GROMACS .gro file of C-alpha atoms in nm:
model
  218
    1UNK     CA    1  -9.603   5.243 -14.643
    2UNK     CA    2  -9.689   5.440 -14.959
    3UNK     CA    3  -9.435   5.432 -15.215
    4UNK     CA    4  -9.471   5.811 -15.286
    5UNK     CA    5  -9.465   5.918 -14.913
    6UNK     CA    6  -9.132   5.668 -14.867
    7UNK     CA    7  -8.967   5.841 -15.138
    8UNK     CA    8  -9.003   6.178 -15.011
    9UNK     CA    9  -8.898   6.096 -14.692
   10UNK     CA   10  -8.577   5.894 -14.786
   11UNK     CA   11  -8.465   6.238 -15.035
   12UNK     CA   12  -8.584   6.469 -14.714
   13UNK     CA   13  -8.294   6.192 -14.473
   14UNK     CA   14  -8.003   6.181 -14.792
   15UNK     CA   15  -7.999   6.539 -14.917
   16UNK     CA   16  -8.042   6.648 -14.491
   17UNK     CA   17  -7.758   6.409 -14.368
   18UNK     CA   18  -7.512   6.430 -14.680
   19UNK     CA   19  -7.546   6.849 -14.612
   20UNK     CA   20  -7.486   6.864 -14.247
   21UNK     CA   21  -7.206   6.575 -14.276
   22UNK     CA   22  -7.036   6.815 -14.528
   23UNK     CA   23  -7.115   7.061 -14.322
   24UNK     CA   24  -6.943   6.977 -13.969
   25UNK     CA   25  -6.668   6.816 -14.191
   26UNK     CA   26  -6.608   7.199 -14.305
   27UNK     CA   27  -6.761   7.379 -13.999
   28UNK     CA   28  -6.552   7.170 -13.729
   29UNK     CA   29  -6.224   7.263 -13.859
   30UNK     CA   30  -6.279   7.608 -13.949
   31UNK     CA   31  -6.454   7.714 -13.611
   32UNK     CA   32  -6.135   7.572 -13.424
   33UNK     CA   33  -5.910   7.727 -13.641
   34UNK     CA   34  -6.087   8.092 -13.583
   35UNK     CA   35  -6.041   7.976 -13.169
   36UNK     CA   36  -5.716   7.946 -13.172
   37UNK     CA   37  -5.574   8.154 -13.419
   38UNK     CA   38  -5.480   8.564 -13.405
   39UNK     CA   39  -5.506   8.715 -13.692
   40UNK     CA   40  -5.613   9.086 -13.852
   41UNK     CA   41  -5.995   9.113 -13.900
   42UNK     CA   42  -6.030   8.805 -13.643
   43UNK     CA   43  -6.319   8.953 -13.477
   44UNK     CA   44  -6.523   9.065 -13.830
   45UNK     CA   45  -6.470   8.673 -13.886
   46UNK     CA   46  -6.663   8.617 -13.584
   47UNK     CA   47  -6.914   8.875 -13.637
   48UNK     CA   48  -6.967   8.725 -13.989
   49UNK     CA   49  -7.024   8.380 -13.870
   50UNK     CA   50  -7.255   8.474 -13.618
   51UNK     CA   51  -7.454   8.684 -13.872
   52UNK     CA   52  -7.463   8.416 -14.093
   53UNK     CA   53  -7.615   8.183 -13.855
   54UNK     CA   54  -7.933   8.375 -13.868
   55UNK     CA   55  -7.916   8.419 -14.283
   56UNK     CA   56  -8.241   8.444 -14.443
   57UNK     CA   57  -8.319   8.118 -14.634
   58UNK     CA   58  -8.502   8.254 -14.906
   59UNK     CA   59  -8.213   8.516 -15.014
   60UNK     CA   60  -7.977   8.211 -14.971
   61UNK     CA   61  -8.148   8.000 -15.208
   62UNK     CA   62  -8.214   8.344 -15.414
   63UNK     CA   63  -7.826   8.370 -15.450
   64UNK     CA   64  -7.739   7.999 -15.497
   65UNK     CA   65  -8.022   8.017 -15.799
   66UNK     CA   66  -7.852   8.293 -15.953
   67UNK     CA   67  -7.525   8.130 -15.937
   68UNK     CA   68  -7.644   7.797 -16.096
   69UNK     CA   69  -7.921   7.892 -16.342
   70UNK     CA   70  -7.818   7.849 -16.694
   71UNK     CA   71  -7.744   8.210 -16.730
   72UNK     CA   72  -7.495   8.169 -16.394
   73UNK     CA   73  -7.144   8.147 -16.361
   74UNK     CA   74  -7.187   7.793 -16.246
   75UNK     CA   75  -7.517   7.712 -16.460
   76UNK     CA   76  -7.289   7.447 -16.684
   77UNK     CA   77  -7.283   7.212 -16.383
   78UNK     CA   78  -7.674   7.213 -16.496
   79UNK     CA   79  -7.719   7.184 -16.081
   80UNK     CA   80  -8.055   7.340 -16.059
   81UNK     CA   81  -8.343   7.193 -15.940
   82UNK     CA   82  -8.147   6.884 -15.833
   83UNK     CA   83  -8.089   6.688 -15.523
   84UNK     CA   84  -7.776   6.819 -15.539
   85UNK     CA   85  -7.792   7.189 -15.521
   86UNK     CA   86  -8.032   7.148 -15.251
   87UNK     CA   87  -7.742   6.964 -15.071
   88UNK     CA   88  -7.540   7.234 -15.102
   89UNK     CA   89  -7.797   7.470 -15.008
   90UNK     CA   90  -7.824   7.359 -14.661
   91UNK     CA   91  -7.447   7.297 -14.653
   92UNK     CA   92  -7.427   7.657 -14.726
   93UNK     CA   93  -7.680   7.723 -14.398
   94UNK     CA   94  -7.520   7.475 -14.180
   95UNK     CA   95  -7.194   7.588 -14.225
   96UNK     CA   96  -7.192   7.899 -13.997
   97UNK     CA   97  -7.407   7.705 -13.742
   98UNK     CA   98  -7.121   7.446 -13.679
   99UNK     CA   99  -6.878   7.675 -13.705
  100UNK     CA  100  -6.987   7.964 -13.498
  101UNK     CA  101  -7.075   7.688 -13.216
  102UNK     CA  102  -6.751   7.490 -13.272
  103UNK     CA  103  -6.527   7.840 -13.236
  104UNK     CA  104  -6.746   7.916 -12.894
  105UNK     CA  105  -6.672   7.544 -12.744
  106UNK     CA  106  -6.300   7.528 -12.860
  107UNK     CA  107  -6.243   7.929 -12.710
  108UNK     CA  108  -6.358   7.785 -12.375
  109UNK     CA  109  -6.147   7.541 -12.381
  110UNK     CA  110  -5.865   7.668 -12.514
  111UNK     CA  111  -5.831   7.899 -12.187
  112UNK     CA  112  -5.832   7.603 -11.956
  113UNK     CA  113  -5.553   7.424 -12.162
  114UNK     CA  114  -5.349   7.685 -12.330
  115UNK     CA  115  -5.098   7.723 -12.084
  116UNK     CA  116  -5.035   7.324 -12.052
  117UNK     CA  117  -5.061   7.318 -12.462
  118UNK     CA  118  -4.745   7.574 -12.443
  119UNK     CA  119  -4.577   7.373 -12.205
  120UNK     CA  120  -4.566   7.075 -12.437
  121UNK     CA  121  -4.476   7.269 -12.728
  122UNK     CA  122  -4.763   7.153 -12.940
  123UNK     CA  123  -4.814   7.289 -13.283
  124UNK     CA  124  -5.104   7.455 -13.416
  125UNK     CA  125  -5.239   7.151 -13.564
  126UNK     CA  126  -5.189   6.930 -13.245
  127UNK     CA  127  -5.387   7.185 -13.044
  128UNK     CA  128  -5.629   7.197 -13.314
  129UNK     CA  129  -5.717   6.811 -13.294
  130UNK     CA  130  -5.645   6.790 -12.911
  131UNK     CA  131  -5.894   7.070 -12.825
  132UNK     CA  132  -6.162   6.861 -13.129
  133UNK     CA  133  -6.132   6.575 -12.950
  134UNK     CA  134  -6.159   6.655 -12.564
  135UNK     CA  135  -6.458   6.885 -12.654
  136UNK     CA  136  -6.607   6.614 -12.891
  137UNK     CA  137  -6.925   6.577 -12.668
  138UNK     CA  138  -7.048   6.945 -12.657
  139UNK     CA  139  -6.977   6.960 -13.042
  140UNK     CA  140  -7.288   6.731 -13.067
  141UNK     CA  141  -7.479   7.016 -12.991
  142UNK     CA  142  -7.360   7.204 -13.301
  143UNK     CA  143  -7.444   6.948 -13.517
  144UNK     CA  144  -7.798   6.918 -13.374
  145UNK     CA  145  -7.831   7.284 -13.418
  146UNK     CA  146  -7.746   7.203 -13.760
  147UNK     CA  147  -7.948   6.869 -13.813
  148UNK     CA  148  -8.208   7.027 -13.680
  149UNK     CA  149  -8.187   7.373 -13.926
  150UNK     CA  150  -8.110   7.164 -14.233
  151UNK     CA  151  -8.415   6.926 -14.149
  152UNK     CA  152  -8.648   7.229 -14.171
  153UNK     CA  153  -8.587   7.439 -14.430
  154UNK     CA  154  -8.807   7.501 -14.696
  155UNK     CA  155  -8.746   7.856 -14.783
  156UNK     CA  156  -8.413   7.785 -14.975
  157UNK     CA  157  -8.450   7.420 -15.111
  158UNK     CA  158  -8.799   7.495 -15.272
  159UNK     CA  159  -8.583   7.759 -15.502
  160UNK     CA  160  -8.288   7.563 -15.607
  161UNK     CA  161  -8.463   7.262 -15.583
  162UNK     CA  162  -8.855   7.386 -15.782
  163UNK     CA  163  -9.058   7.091 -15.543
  164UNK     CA  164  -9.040   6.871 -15.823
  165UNK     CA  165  -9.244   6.576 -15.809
  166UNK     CA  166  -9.001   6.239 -15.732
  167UNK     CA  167  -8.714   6.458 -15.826
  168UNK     CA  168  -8.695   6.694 -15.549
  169UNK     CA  169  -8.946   6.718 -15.311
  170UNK     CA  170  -8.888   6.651 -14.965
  171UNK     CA  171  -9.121   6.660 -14.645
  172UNK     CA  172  -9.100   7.006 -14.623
  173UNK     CA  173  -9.175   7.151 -14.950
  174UNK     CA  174  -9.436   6.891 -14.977
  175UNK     CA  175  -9.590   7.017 -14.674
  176UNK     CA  176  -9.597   7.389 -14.777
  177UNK     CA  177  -9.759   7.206 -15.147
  178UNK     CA  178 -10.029   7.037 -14.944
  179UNK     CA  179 -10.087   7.357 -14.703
  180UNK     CA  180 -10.178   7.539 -14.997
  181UNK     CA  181 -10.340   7.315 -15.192
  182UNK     CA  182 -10.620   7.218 -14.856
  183UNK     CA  183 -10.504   6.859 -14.796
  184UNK     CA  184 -10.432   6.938 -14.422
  185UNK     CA  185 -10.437   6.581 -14.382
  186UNK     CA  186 -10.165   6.488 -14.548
  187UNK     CA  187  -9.957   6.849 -14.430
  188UNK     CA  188 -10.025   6.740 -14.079
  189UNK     CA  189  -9.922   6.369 -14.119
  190UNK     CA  190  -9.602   6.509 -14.285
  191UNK     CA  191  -9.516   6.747 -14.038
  192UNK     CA  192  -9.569   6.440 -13.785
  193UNK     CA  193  -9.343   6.253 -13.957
  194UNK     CA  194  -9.107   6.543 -13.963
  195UNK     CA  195  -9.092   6.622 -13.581
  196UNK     CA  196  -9.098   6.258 -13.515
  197UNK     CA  197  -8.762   6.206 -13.704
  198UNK     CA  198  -8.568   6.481 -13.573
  199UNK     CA  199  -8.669   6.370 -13.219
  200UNK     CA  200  -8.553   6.016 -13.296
  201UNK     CA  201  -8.260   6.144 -13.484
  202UNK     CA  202  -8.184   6.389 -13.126
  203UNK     CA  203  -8.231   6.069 -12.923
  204UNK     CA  204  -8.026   5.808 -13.105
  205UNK     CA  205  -7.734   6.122 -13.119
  206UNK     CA  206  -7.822   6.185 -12.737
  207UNK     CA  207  -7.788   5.849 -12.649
  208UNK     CA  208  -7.489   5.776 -12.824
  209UNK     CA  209  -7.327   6.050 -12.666
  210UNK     CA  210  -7.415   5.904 -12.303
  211UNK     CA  211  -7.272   5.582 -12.396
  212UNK     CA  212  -6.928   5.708 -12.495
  213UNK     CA  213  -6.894   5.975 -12.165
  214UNK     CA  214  -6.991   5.652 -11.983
  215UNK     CA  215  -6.740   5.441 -12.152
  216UNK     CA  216  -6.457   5.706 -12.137
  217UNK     CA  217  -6.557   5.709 -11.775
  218UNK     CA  218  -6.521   5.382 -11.721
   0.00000   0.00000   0.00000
């Protein structure tokens, strides 16, 4: 229960579940949209989001540090080595993750429903929140894949975010600090922490998503 160790780990859970919230409330939409639209350049859309799924981390937060230092063309938002740019950091990561996944899930299922869609003359936006909802369950997995990305980066929020001391350090920075400073210690007990969250995080998501298939069952 030290106060120090608390406070990194409650930035690490707000700036990790603020991002990916932002995220799949972004990512959701625009994957489905990409699904079922038909459009010039469609498929360099897809080849984009899938290459940015894979984006290095330290070229991301190279680029987001450029665009908010004081010299920047955002720098008067005076961003930098806040909680907040690191928010939007692994927004920025998540992003493609959700919405590459999302645009995979909703194609599927598009395929098996189009032709009934058409039948009921549903507009674009009705498909769009029919095909959300019906495929709500294996979305889960996107955000995971998310959750689970935004939980350990280090490459990207250590840039925009400088691992300052009860400003801006979270888990992972402060494990990389540790590492490199010989308290192994307190790296390892970190990184414990670390994978011990995500799998609760996983299970609580996991379970909840049993519940409701059993409920909609029912």
């Amino acid at each position: 229960m030290d106060p120090q160790l608390i406070e990194i780990i409650s930035l690490s859970l707000r700036v990790t579940l603020t991002a990916v919230s932002i995220a799949c409330a972004i990512g959701l939409p625009l994957g489905a949209l990409v699904a079922v639209s038909r459009f010039p350049g469609r498929n360099a859309v897809i080849v984009l989001l899938n290459s940015l799924m894979g984006f290095p981390p330290v070229v991301l937060g190279l680029l987001l540090y450029l665009i908010f230092s004081a010299s920047g063309p955002l720098g008067f938002l005076q961003f930098l080595y806040t909680p907040t740019v690191m928010i939007v950091a692994q927004c920025v990561m998540v992003i493609p993750i959700v919405a590459a996944l999302t645009r995979q899930v909703i194609e599927d299922l598009l395929g098996e429903y189009d032709e009934t869609l058409r039948s009921l003359n549903a507009t674009r936006f009705q498909t769009l929140t029919t095909l959300l909802w019906d495929a709500r369950y294996s979305l889960l997995t996107g955000a995971l894949a998310g959750l689970g990305r935004a939980l350990a980066e280090v490459g990207a929020v250590i840039i925009v975010g400088g691992n300052i001391d009860h400003v801006t350090r979270v888990m992972t920075t402060a494990i990389a600090l540790e590492t490199s400073k010989g308290d192994l210690a307190l790296a390892l007990g970190l990184g414990i922490i670390l994978f011990t969250l995500s799998v609760l995080v996983n299970a609580g998501l996991y379970a909840l998503k049993q519940a409701a298939q059993r409920l909609s069952y029912a």
